[in-house]
Amino acid sequence: MTLSRRQMLYLLPTATAFVACAPKVASNPTLPNETVVDVRAFGAKGDGRKDDSAAIQAAVRAMRSGNTLYFPAGSYRFAQQRPPGDAAVAISGLSDVNIEFAPGAELLMDNLDSRTGEGTSHGIFIRGPASNITMHNVTIRWSRRAPRSFGDGIRVLGYPTGLDKPFGWVGPPAPVSRVRLSGGDIRLSPQAGAILIGVSDIAVTGLRVHGTSADGLHFNACQRATIHDYTGIDTGDDGLALVTYYSETPLFDDAAQTFAFPDLTEWSNADFTISGVSVSGGRANGVRLAGANRVSLIGLKASGILKGAGLITDSASVVGPATAWRYVASRGIRVDQMSADNCDTGFQLLARPSGPIDPRFTDFDVDLSGAAFRDCTNWAVRAESLTTQPITGFRVVDCSVSATATTEGNGGFGLGNTRDIKVGTVSISQARPVICFSATDSAGLQIDVMRLMITDPAKHETARTPAAFFEDSDGTIESLEVSWPQAPSTWTPIHIGSRDGDCSAPPEALPIVIKSLTVQPGFVMTRVGTC
């Protein structure tokens, strides 16, 4: 039976009678051209007190392809622990489905384990095969923050078609495509806010995630996605993560529900366009790109990331406590107009290769342009390999740094064990006489313009720390400008040396060639030191 708009309005004054004899599918006046499954028609109260679990699940069971699951304004408490399908809303094998939350509607997840306090289900779980899935204004809140455990706000599990069948996948392929997530707010989920796995043709706009115990928004083995106007606040892990794991053969980990590949593929979170992302606080990185392929990230704003980087792009082939997951180097990464304020590290490019030389873990392709970093306590920009295998494929078009740190990396720009790094223009302002730019074990360095300024107004008559430090490195700097108005005449602003302590090389034989050098004040006696 389908109610017309006129019939629905006529029945509204007698809501109690309507619920008692409600049809399973009704036409909702706010969505006049769609077949709507309204959770209130199945007995849901939405008062935040009554357990609406049974009513919500009955509504979900009534769903068919082409239907809309509708939550009118209200707080719908879901208290059932370990529900069928592992979610309050579990939908499998349906297409052309819409999940719509009216303004003021929320799904209140009140089903943490009474003994451990851990999560027992997801909020929404969609499994393939499916296409044309829309979730609008979805608002899910857990009753309290849980330790990291089972339960994502939204989980979508598909299948990467066109590749060899991953070991560990049971049954036929179950692809998911054309998923749209618009608006919405997810809070305090025991795991991720929203996670999409093996999904293609994705659009995420206007999503807010707060206080999750794991990542805010996570993608694994997806392709063709647009993310715009996403905010992640105080997440338990990365605010936004694009991670495709590495395995020697295609693999599906059924326990974690994640895919892994031996190389970058068209499903390695490939062809993503990300803009208008804001991440703040949290217990890891603002944004993580690991094993990603062709990603454009524009206008990222990271702030208060005190235990990680505003943006990290990393690889790992080592298996150990610090690298429980492995992933190859990302390629085709373009980061434009990024800013990071008050973070431990602003931008980090990190490789952890092991064993024989394998370019899959060392050869990146990452461009950083128009970046601004302020008050990063460790590094503003850091690119390094943690083993003897150098990394390559990092280009910085233009970058500005303002820092006040006096410990760790001093908030500046650092390279460690790199090869053929290219920098267009980098400007670094430090409030203390510390190293602004550091390069160790870095071969083939090319820098167009480097400007280093120390702004400390105090006199330091015995200052020894250079502004630019090069050790066991070689390359060319077209123009280098160093300024410290209060510098003592004995200060040496540039160090070019090696660990073996050879101090006999004449300036013309130094491995770092500086074609144009300007030092202010002019009375500084020794501009380049080797010891």
Coordinates of C-alpha atoms in Angstrom, one line a residue:
M1 CA 0.0 0.0 0.0
T2 CA 1.3 3.5 -0.9
L3 CA -0.1 6.6 0.8
S4 CA -0.5 9.7 -1.3
R5 CA 0.8 13.1 -0.1
R6 CA -2.8 14.1 0.8
Q7 CA -3.4 10.9 2.8
M8 CA -0.2 11.3 4.7
L9 CA -1.0 14.8 5.7
Y10 CA -4.5 13.7 6.7
L11 CA -3.1 11.0 9.0
L12 CA -0.6 13.2 10.8
P13 CA -2.9 14.5 13.6
T14 CA -3.5 10.8 14.7
A15 CA 0.1 9.8 14.9
T16 CA -0.5 7.1 17.5
A17 CA -3.1 5.2 15.4
F18 CA -0.9 5.6 12.3
V19 CA 2.1 3.9 14.0
A20 CA -0.1 1.0 15.2
C21 CA -1.3 0.1 11.8
A22 CA 1.6 1.5 9.7
P23 CA 2.3 0.2 6.3
K24 CA 5.9 -1.0 5.7
V25 CA 6.4 1.5 2.8
A26 CA 5.0 5.0 2.7
S27 CA 5.3 8.1 0.7
N28 CA 6.8 10.9 2.7
P29 CA 5.7 14.5 2.0
T30 CA 9.2 15.8 2.2
L31 CA 10.4 13.4 -0.5
P32 CA 7.3 13.3 -2.8
N33 CA 8.8 11.4 -5.7
E34 CA 10.5 8.5 -3.9
T35 CA 9.3 5.4 -2.2
V36 CA 10.1 6.0 1.5
V37 CA 10.6 3.6 4.4
D38 CA 10.1 5.8 7.4
V39 CA 11.5 4.4 10.7
R40 CA 8.6 6.0 12.7
A41 CA 6.1 3.9 10.7
F42 CA 7.7 0.9 12.3
G43 CA 7.4 2.1 15.8
A44 CA 10.5 4.2 16.3
K45 CA 9.9 7.0 18.8
G46 CA 13.0 9.1 18.3
D47 CA 12.8 10.5 21.9
G48 CA 16.4 9.5 22.9
R49 CA 15.1 7.3 25.7
K50 CA 13.1 4.4 24.1
D51 CA 15.2 1.6 22.5
D52 CA 14.4 2.0 18.8
S53 CA 16.6 -0.9 17.8
A54 CA 13.8 -3.3 16.7
A55 CA 11.9 -0.6 14.8
I56 CA 15.0 0.5 12.9
Q57 CA 15.9 -3.0 12.0
A58 CA 12.3 -3.7 10.9
A59 CA 12.5 -0.7 8.6
V60 CA 15.8 -1.8 7.2
R61 CA 14.3 -5.3 6.4
A62 CA 11.6 -3.6 4.5
M63 CA 14.1 -1.8 2.2
R64 CA 14.2 -2.7 -1.5
S65 CA 16.3 -1.4 -4.3
G66 CA 15.1 2.1 -5.2
N67 CA 13.8 2.9 -1.6
T68 CA 14.7 5.7 0.8
L69 CA 15.3 4.9 4.5
Y70 CA 14.1 8.1 6.2
F71 CA 14.8 9.3 9.8
P72 CA 12.5 12.3 10.7
A73 CA 13.7 14.8 13.3
G74 CA 14.5 13.1 16.6
S75 CA 17.1 11.1 18.5
Y76 CA 16.8 7.4 17.6
R77 CA 18.4 5.3 20.4
F78 CA 20.0 2.0 19.2
A79 CA 20.8 -0.1 22.2
Q80 CA 21.1 -3.7 20.8
Q81 CA 24.6 -5.1 21.2
R82 CA 26.1 -7.2 18.4
P83 CA 23.0 -6.8 16.1
P84 CA 22.6 -9.0 13.0
G85 CA 24.6 -7.6 10.1
D86 CA 27.0 -5.9 12.5
A87 CA 25.2 -2.6 12.3
A88 CA 22.2 -0.6 13.3
V89 CA 21.5 -0.2 9.6
A90 CA 22.9 -3.1 7.6
I91 CA 22.1 -3.1 3.9
S92 CA 23.5 -5.7 1.5
G93 CA 23.0 -6.2 -2.2
L94 CA 20.6 -3.3 -2.8
S95 CA 21.1 -0.5 -5.4
D96 CA 19.6 2.9 -5.9
V97 CA 19.2 3.3 -2.2
N98 CA 19.0 6.6 -0.3
I99 CA 19.5 7.0 3.5
E100 CA 18.1 10.4 4.5
F101 CA 18.2 12.1 7.9
A102 CA 16.0 15.1 8.3
P103 CA 17.4 18.2 10.0
G104 CA 17.5 17.4 13.7
A105 CA 17.6 13.7 13.3
E106 CA 20.3 11.5 14.8
L107 CA 21.1 7.8 15.3
L108 CA 22.2 7.5 18.9
M109 CA 24.4 4.5 19.3
D110 CA 24.0 3.3 22.9
N111 CA 25.2 -0.2 22.5
L112 CA 28.7 -0.3 23.9
D113 CA 29.6 -3.5 25.7
S114 CA 28.4 -3.1 29.3
R115 CA 31.4 -4.8 30.7
T116 CA 34.4 -3.5 28.6
G117 CA 32.9 -0.3 27.3
E118 CA 34.0 -1.3 23.7
G119 CA 31.9 -0.9 20.6
T120 CA 29.7 -3.8 19.4
S121 CA 28.5 -2.6 16.0
H122 CA 28.7 -0.1 13.2
G123 CA 26.2 2.6 12.7
I124 CA 25.6 2.0 9.0
F125 CA 27.1 -0.9 7.0
I126 CA 26.6 -1.3 3.3
R127 CA 27.9 -4.3 1.4
G128 CA 28.0 -5.0 -2.3
P129 CA 27.0 -5.7 -4.9
A130 CA 25.5 -2.3 -5.0
S131 CA 25.5 1.0 -7.0
N132 CA 23.9 4.5 -6.6
I133 CA 24.0 4.7 -2.9
T134 CA 23.2 8.1 -1.4
M135 CA 23.6 9.1 2.3
H136 CA 22.4 12.6 3.1
N137 CA 22.8 14.5 6.4
V138 CA 23.6 11.2 8.2
T139 CA 24.1 12.1 11.8
I140 CA 25.4 9.3 14.1
R141 CA 26.6 9.8 17.7
W142 CA 27.8 7.2 20.2
S143 CA 26.6 7.8 23.8
R144 CA 30.1 8.1 25.1
R145 CA 33.7 7.8 23.9
A146 CA 34.9 4.2 23.8
P147 CA 38.4 2.7 23.6
R148 CA 39.5 1.9 20.0
S149 CA 37.4 -1.1 19.2
F150 CA 34.7 -2.4 16.8
G151 CA 32.3 0.1 15.3
D152 CA 32.5 2.6 12.4
G153 CA 30.0 5.4 11.9
I154 CA 29.7 4.4 8.3
R155 CA 31.3 1.4 6.6
V156 CA 31.0 0.6 2.9
L157 CA 32.6 -2.7 1.7
G158 CA 32.9 -3.3 -2.1
Y159 CA 35.3 -5.1 -4.3
P160 CA 38.1 -4.0 -6.7
T161 CA 37.0 -5.3 -10.1
G162 CA 39.4 -5.9 -13.0
L163 CA 42.2 -7.3 -10.8
D164 CA 43.2 -10.8 -9.8
K165 CA 40.9 -12.2 -7.2
P166 CA 42.6 -11.4 -3.9
F167 CA 43.6 -14.3 -1.7
G168 CA 41.2 -14.4 1.3
W169 CA 38.1 -13.2 -0.5
V170 CA 35.3 -15.8 -0.3
G171 CA 32.4 -15.9 -2.7
P172 CA 31.7 -13.9 -5.9
P173 CA 32.8 -10.3 -6.4
A174 CA 30.6 -7.8 -4.7
P175 CA 31.5 -4.4 -6.2
V176 CA 30.1 -1.1 -4.9
S177 CA 30.1 2.0 -7.2
R178 CA 28.6 5.5 -7.2
V179 CA 28.5 6.3 -3.5
R180 CA 27.5 9.8 -2.4
L181 CA 27.9 11.0 1.1
S182 CA 26.7 14.6 1.6
G183 CA 26.5 16.5 4.8
G184 CA 26.3 14.6 8.0
D185 CA 28.0 14.5 11.4
I186 CA 29.7 11.5 13.1
R187 CA 30.8 11.6 16.7
L188 CA 32.6 9.3 19.1
S189 CA 32.6 6.2 17.0
P190 CA 34.8 3.4 18.5
Q191 CA 36.7 3.1 15.3
A192 CA 36.5 5.2 12.1
G193 CA 34.0 7.9 11.4
A194 CA 33.5 6.7 7.8
I195 CA 35.5 4.1 5.9
L196 CA 35.1 3.0 2.3
I197 CA 36.8 -0.2 1.1
G198 CA 37.0 -1.3 -2.6
V199 CA 34.5 1.4 -3.8
S200 CA 34.5 3.4 -7.0
D201 CA 33.1 6.7 -8.1
I202 CA 32.7 8.4 -4.7
A203 CA 31.6 11.9 -3.7
V204 CA 32.0 13.1 -0.1
T205 CA 30.9 16.7 0.6
G206 CA 30.2 18.6 3.8
L207 CA 31.1 15.7 6.3
R208 CA 32.0 16.5 9.9
V209 CA 33.7 13.9 12.1
H210 CA 34.5 14.5 15.8
G211 CA 36.2 12.4 18.5
T212 CA 36.5 9.1 16.8
S213 CA 38.8 6.4 18.4
A214 CA 40.4 5.7 15.0
D215 CA 40.6 7.6 11.7
G216 CA 38.0 10.2 10.8
L217 CA 37.6 9.4 7.1
H218 CA 39.4 6.4 5.7
F219 CA 39.7 4.9 2.2
N220 CA 41.2 1.6 1.2
A221 CA 41.6 0.3 -2.3
C222 CA 39.2 2.8 -3.8
Q223 CA 39.1 4.6 -7.2
R224 CA 37.8 7.9 -8.6
A225 CA 36.7 10.0 -5.6
T226 CA 36.0 13.6 -4.9
I227 CA 36.2 14.9 -1.4
H228 CA 35.2 18.5 -0.6
D229 CA 34.5 20.4 2.6
Y230 CA 35.5 17.7 5.1
T231 CA 36.3 18.5 8.7
G232 CA 38.0 16.1 11.1
I233 CA 38.4 17.1 14.8
D234 CA 40.2 15.3 17.6
T235 CA 40.3 11.9 15.9
G236 CA 41.9 9.0 17.6
D237 CA 44.1 8.3 14.5
D238 CA 44.5 10.1 11.2
G239 CA 41.9 12.8 10.4
L240 CA 41.8 11.7 6.7
A241 CA 43.6 8.5 5.5
L242 CA 44.1 7.1 2.0
V243 CA 45.8 3.8 2.7
T244 CA 46.3 0.8 0.4
Y245 CA 48.4 -1.9 2.0
Y246 CA 51.2 -4.0 0.5
S247 CA 51.3 -7.7 0.1
E248 CA 53.4 -10.0 -2.2
T249 CA 50.1 -11.1 -3.9
P250 CA 46.7 -9.5 -4.0
L251 CA 45.2 -10.1 -0.5
F252 CA 41.9 -9.5 1.3
D253 CA 42.2 -9.6 5.1
D254 CA 38.7 -10.7 6.1
A255 CA 39.2 -9.9 9.8
A256 CA 40.2 -6.3 9.0
Q257 CA 38.2 -6.1 5.8
T258 CA 41.0 -4.5 3.9
F259 CA 42.7 -5.1 0.5
A260 CA 46.4 -5.2 -0.2
F261 CA 48.4 -5.3 -3.5
P262 CA 52.0 -5.8 -4.5
D263 CA 52.2 -2.6 -6.6
L264 CA 50.3 0.6 -7.2
T265 CA 47.2 -0.2 -9.2
E266 CA 44.1 1.6 -10.5
W267 CA 42.5 0.7 -7.1
S268 CA 45.3 2.1 -5.0
N269 CA 43.1 5.0 -3.9
A270 CA 43.6 6.2 -7.4
D271 CA 42.3 9.4 -9.0
F272 CA 41.2 11.4 -5.9
T273 CA 40.5 15.1 -6.0
I274 CA 40.4 16.5 -2.4
S275 CA 39.7 20.1 -1.6
G276 CA 38.6 22.2 1.4
V277 CA 39.8 19.8 4.1
S278 CA 40.3 21.0 7.6
V279 CA 41.8 18.8 10.3
S280 CA 42.7 19.7 13.9
G281 CA 43.8 18.0 17.1
G282 CA 43.8 14.2 17.1
R283 CA 46.3 11.5 18.1
A284 CA 48.1 10.9 14.9
N285 CA 48.4 12.8 11.5
G286 CA 46.0 15.2 9.9
V287 CA 46.1 13.5 6.5
R288 CA 47.9 10.3 5.6
L289 CA 48.7 9.1 2.0
A290 CA 50.1 5.6 1.9
G291 CA 50.2 3.5 -1.2
A292 CA 48.1 6.2 -3.0
N293 CA 48.1 6.8 -6.7
R294 CA 47.2 10.1 -8.5
V295 CA 45.9 12.3 -5.7
S296 CA 45.3 16.1 -5.9
L297 CA 45.0 17.8 -2.5
I298 CA 44.1 21.5 -2.6
G299 CA 43.7 23.8 0.3
L300 CA 44.4 21.5 3.2
K301 CA 44.3 23.3 6.6
A302 CA 45.9 21.4 9.5
S303 CA 46.2 22.8 13.0
G304 CA 47.1 21.5 16.5
I305 CA 48.4 18.1 15.2
L306 CA 50.7 17.6 18.1
K307 CA 51.6 13.9 17.7
G308 CA 52.1 13.6 14.0
A309 CA 52.3 15.6 10.8
G310 CA 49.7 17.8 9.2
L311 CA 50.3 15.7 6.1
I312 CA 52.4 12.5 5.9
T313 CA 53.2 10.5 2.8
D314 CA 55.0 7.3 3.7
S315 CA 56.0 3.9 2.7
A316 CA 57.1 0.8 4.6
S317 CA 58.3 -2.6 3.8
V318 CA 59.7 -3.3 7.3
V319 CA 57.5 -5.5 9.6
G320 CA 57.8 -4.6 13.2
P321 CA 56.2 -2.8 16.1
A322 CA 56.5 0.6 14.3
T323 CA 55.3 -0.7 11.0
A324 CA 52.5 -3.2 11.6
W325 CA 51.2 -2.2 8.1
R326 CA 53.2 -2.1 4.9
Y327 CA 52.6 0.1 1.8
V328 CA 54.5 1.2 -1.3
A329 CA 55.5 4.7 -2.1
S330 CA 52.8 7.0 -3.4
R331 CA 53.0 8.5 -6.8
G332 CA 51.2 11.2 -8.7
I333 CA 50.6 13.2 -5.5
R334 CA 50.0 17.0 -6.0
V335 CA 49.6 19.1 -2.8
D336 CA 48.7 22.8 -3.4
Q337 CA 48.0 25.6 -1.0
M338 CA 48.5 23.6 2.2
S339 CA 48.9 25.3 5.5
A340 CA 49.9 23.8 8.9
D341 CA 49.8 25.7 12.2
N342 CA 51.0 24.5 15.6
C343 CA 51.8 21.0 14.5
D344 CA 54.6 18.7 15.5
T345 CA 55.5 18.4 11.8
G346 CA 53.9 20.2 8.9
F347 CA 54.7 18.0 5.9
Q348 CA 56.5 14.6 6.2
L349 CA 57.8 12.3 3.4
L350 CA 59.0 9.1 5.1
A351 CA 60.3 5.8 3.7
R352 CA 61.1 2.7 5.7
P353 CA 62.5 0.3 3.1
S354 CA 64.3 -2.9 4.0
G355 CA 66.1 -5.8 2.4
P356 CA 67.3 -5.5 -1.3
I357 CA 66.8 -2.2 -3.0
D358 CA 63.2 -2.0 -4.2
P359 CA 62.1 1.2 -5.9
R360 CA 58.5 0.5 -5.0
F361 CA 59.3 1.7 -1.5
T362 CA 61.7 4.5 -2.3
D363 CA 60.6 6.2 -5.5
F364 CA 57.9 8.7 -4.7
D365 CA 56.3 11.3 -7.0
V366 CA 55.2 14.1 -4.8
D367 CA 54.8 17.8 -5.5
L368 CA 54.3 20.4 -2.8
S369 CA 53.5 24.0 -3.9
G370 CA 52.2 27.1 -2.2
A371 CA 52.7 25.7 1.3
A372 CA 52.8 27.8 4.5
F373 CA 53.9 26.4 7.8
R374 CA 53.8 28.3 11.1
D375 CA 55.0 27.3 14.6
C376 CA 55.7 23.6 13.9
T377 CA 57.6 22.4 16.9
N378 CA 59.6 19.6 15.2
W379 CA 59.9 20.1 11.5
A380 CA 58.0 22.3 9.1
V381 CA 59.0 20.0 6.2
R382 CA 60.9 16.7 6.5
A383 CA 61.8 14.2 3.9
E384 CA 63.9 11.2 4.9
S385 CA 64.6 7.5 4.6
L386 CA 65.1 5.6 7.9
T387 CA 67.5 3.1 6.2
T388 CA 70.5 3.4 4.0
Q389 CA 68.3 3.3 0.9
P390 CA 67.7 6.9 -0.2
I391 CA 64.3 8.2 -1.3
T392 CA 63.6 10.3 -4.4
G393 CA 60.8 12.0 -6.2
F394 CA 60.1 15.0 -4.0
R395 CA 59.7 18.5 -5.5
V396 CA 58.9 21.7 -3.6
V397 CA 57.7 24.6 -5.8
D398 CA 57.4 27.3 -3.2
C399 CA 57.2 27.1 0.6
S400 CA 57.3 29.5 3.5
V401 CA 58.1 28.6 7.1
S402 CA 57.8 30.7 10.3
A403 CA 59.0 28.9 13.4
T404 CA 60.0 29.5 17.0
A405 CA 61.1 26.0 18.1
T406 CA 64.5 25.4 19.8
T407 CA 64.4 21.6 20.1
E408 CA 64.1 18.5 17.9
G409 CA 64.1 19.6 14.2
N410 CA 63.8 23.2 15.2
G411 CA 60.7 23.7 13.1
G412 CA 62.7 24.1 9.9
F413 CA 63.2 22.2 6.6
G414 CA 65.1 18.9 6.7
L415 CA 66.3 16.3 4.3
G416 CA 67.8 13.0 5.4
N417 CA 69.1 10.3 3.0
T418 CA 67.5 11.6 -0.1
R419 CA 68.4 11.8 -3.8
D420 CA 67.6 14.4 -6.5
I421 CA 65.3 16.5 -4.4
K422 CA 64.2 19.7 -6.2
V423 CA 63.2 22.9 -4.4
G424 CA 62.0 26.1 -6.2
T425 CA 61.7 28.8 -3.6
V426 CA 61.9 28.2 0.2
S427 CA 61.7 31.0 2.7
I428 CA 62.3 30.3 6.4
S429 CA 62.0 32.7 9.3
Q430 CA 63.2 31.5 12.7
A431 CA 62.8 33.3 16.0
R432 CA 66.0 31.8 17.4
P433 CA 69.5 31.2 16.0
V434 CA 69.0 27.5 15.1
I435 CA 69.4 25.5 12.0
C436 CA 66.7 26.6 9.5
F437 CA 67.6 24.2 6.6
S438 CA 69.3 20.8 7.1
A439 CA 70.4 18.3 4.5
T440 CA 72.3 15.1 5.4
D441 CA 73.2 12.2 3.1
S442 CA 71.4 14.0 0.3
A443 CA 72.7 13.7 -3.2
G444 CA 71.8 15.7 -6.3
L445 CA 70.0 18.5 -4.4
Q446 CA 68.7 21.3 -6.6
I447 CA 67.5 24.6 -5.0
D448 CA 66.6 27.7 -7.0
V449 CA 66.1 30.3 -4.2
M450 CA 66.6 29.8 -0.4
R451 CA 66.0 32.7 2.0
L452 CA 66.9 32.2 5.7
M453 CA 66.1 34.8 8.3
I454 CA 66.9 34.8 12.0
T455 CA 64.7 37.3 13.8
D456 CA 66.0 37.0 17.4
P457 CA 66.6 40.5 18.6
A458 CA 69.0 39.4 21.4
K459 CA 72.8 39.5 21.0
H460 CA 74.5 36.1 21.0
E461 CA 78.2 36.9 21.0
T462 CA 79.2 33.2 20.9
A463 CA 76.6 31.9 18.5
R464 CA 77.8 28.7 16.7
T465 CA 74.8 27.2 15.1
P466 CA 74.6 27.7 11.3
A467 CA 71.4 28.7 9.6
A468 CA 72.1 26.2 6.8
F469 CA 73.6 22.8 7.5
F470 CA 74.9 20.4 4.8
E471 CA 76.6 17.1 5.7
D472 CA 77.6 14.4 3.3
S473 CA 75.4 16.1 0.7
D474 CA 76.0 17.5 -2.8
G475 CA 74.0 19.7 -5.2
T476 CA 73.5 23.2 -6.4
I477 CA 71.9 26.3 -4.9
E478 CA 71.2 29.1 -7.4
S479 CA 70.6 31.8 -4.8
L480 CA 71.1 31.7 -1.0
E481 CA 70.2 34.7 1.2
V482 CA 70.9 34.6 4.9
S483 CA 70.0 37.4 7.3
W484 CA 70.4 37.8 11.1
P485 CA 70.5 41.5 12.0
Q486 CA 71.9 40.8 15.5
A487 CA 74.5 38.3 14.4
P488 CA 78.0 38.5 15.9
S489 CA 80.9 38.9 13.5
T490 CA 82.1 35.4 14.4
W491 CA 79.0 33.7 13.3
T492 CA 79.3 31.2 10.4
P493 CA 75.8 31.0 8.8
I494 CA 76.5 28.1 6.5
H495 CA 78.1 24.7 7.2
I496 CA 79.2 22.3 4.4
G497 CA 81.0 19.3 5.7
S498 CA 81.2 15.5 6.1
R499 CA 81.3 13.1 9.0
D500 CA 84.9 12.3 8.4
G501 CA 85.8 15.7 9.6
D502 CA 87.9 16.8 6.5
C503 CA 88.3 20.5 6.9
S504 CA 90.9 21.0 4.1
A505 CA 88.6 21.4 1.1
P506 CA 88.8 24.8 -0.6
P507 CA 85.5 26.7 -1.2
E508 CA 85.6 25.9 -4.9
A509 CA 85.8 22.2 -4.2
L510 CA 82.9 22.0 -1.8
P511 CA 80.1 19.5 -2.8
I512 CA 77.4 22.1 -2.4
V513 CA 77.8 24.8 -5.1
I514 CA 76.2 28.1 -4.2
K515 CA 76.1 30.3 -7.2
S516 CA 74.9 33.5 -5.5
L517 CA 75.4 34.1 -1.8
T518 CA 74.2 37.1 0.2
V519 CA 74.8 37.4 4.0
Q520 CA 73.5 40.2 6.2
P521 CA 75.0 41.8 8.1
G522 CA 78.0 42.3 5.9
F523 CA 80.5 42.3 8.7
V524 CA 80.1 38.5 9.2
M525 CA 83.7 37.3 8.6
T526 CA 83.3 33.6 7.6
R527 CA 80.3 32.8 5.5
V528 CA 80.8 29.2 4.8
G529 CA 82.5 26.8 7.3
T530 CA 83.6 23.2 6.8
C531 CA 84.2 22.3 10.5

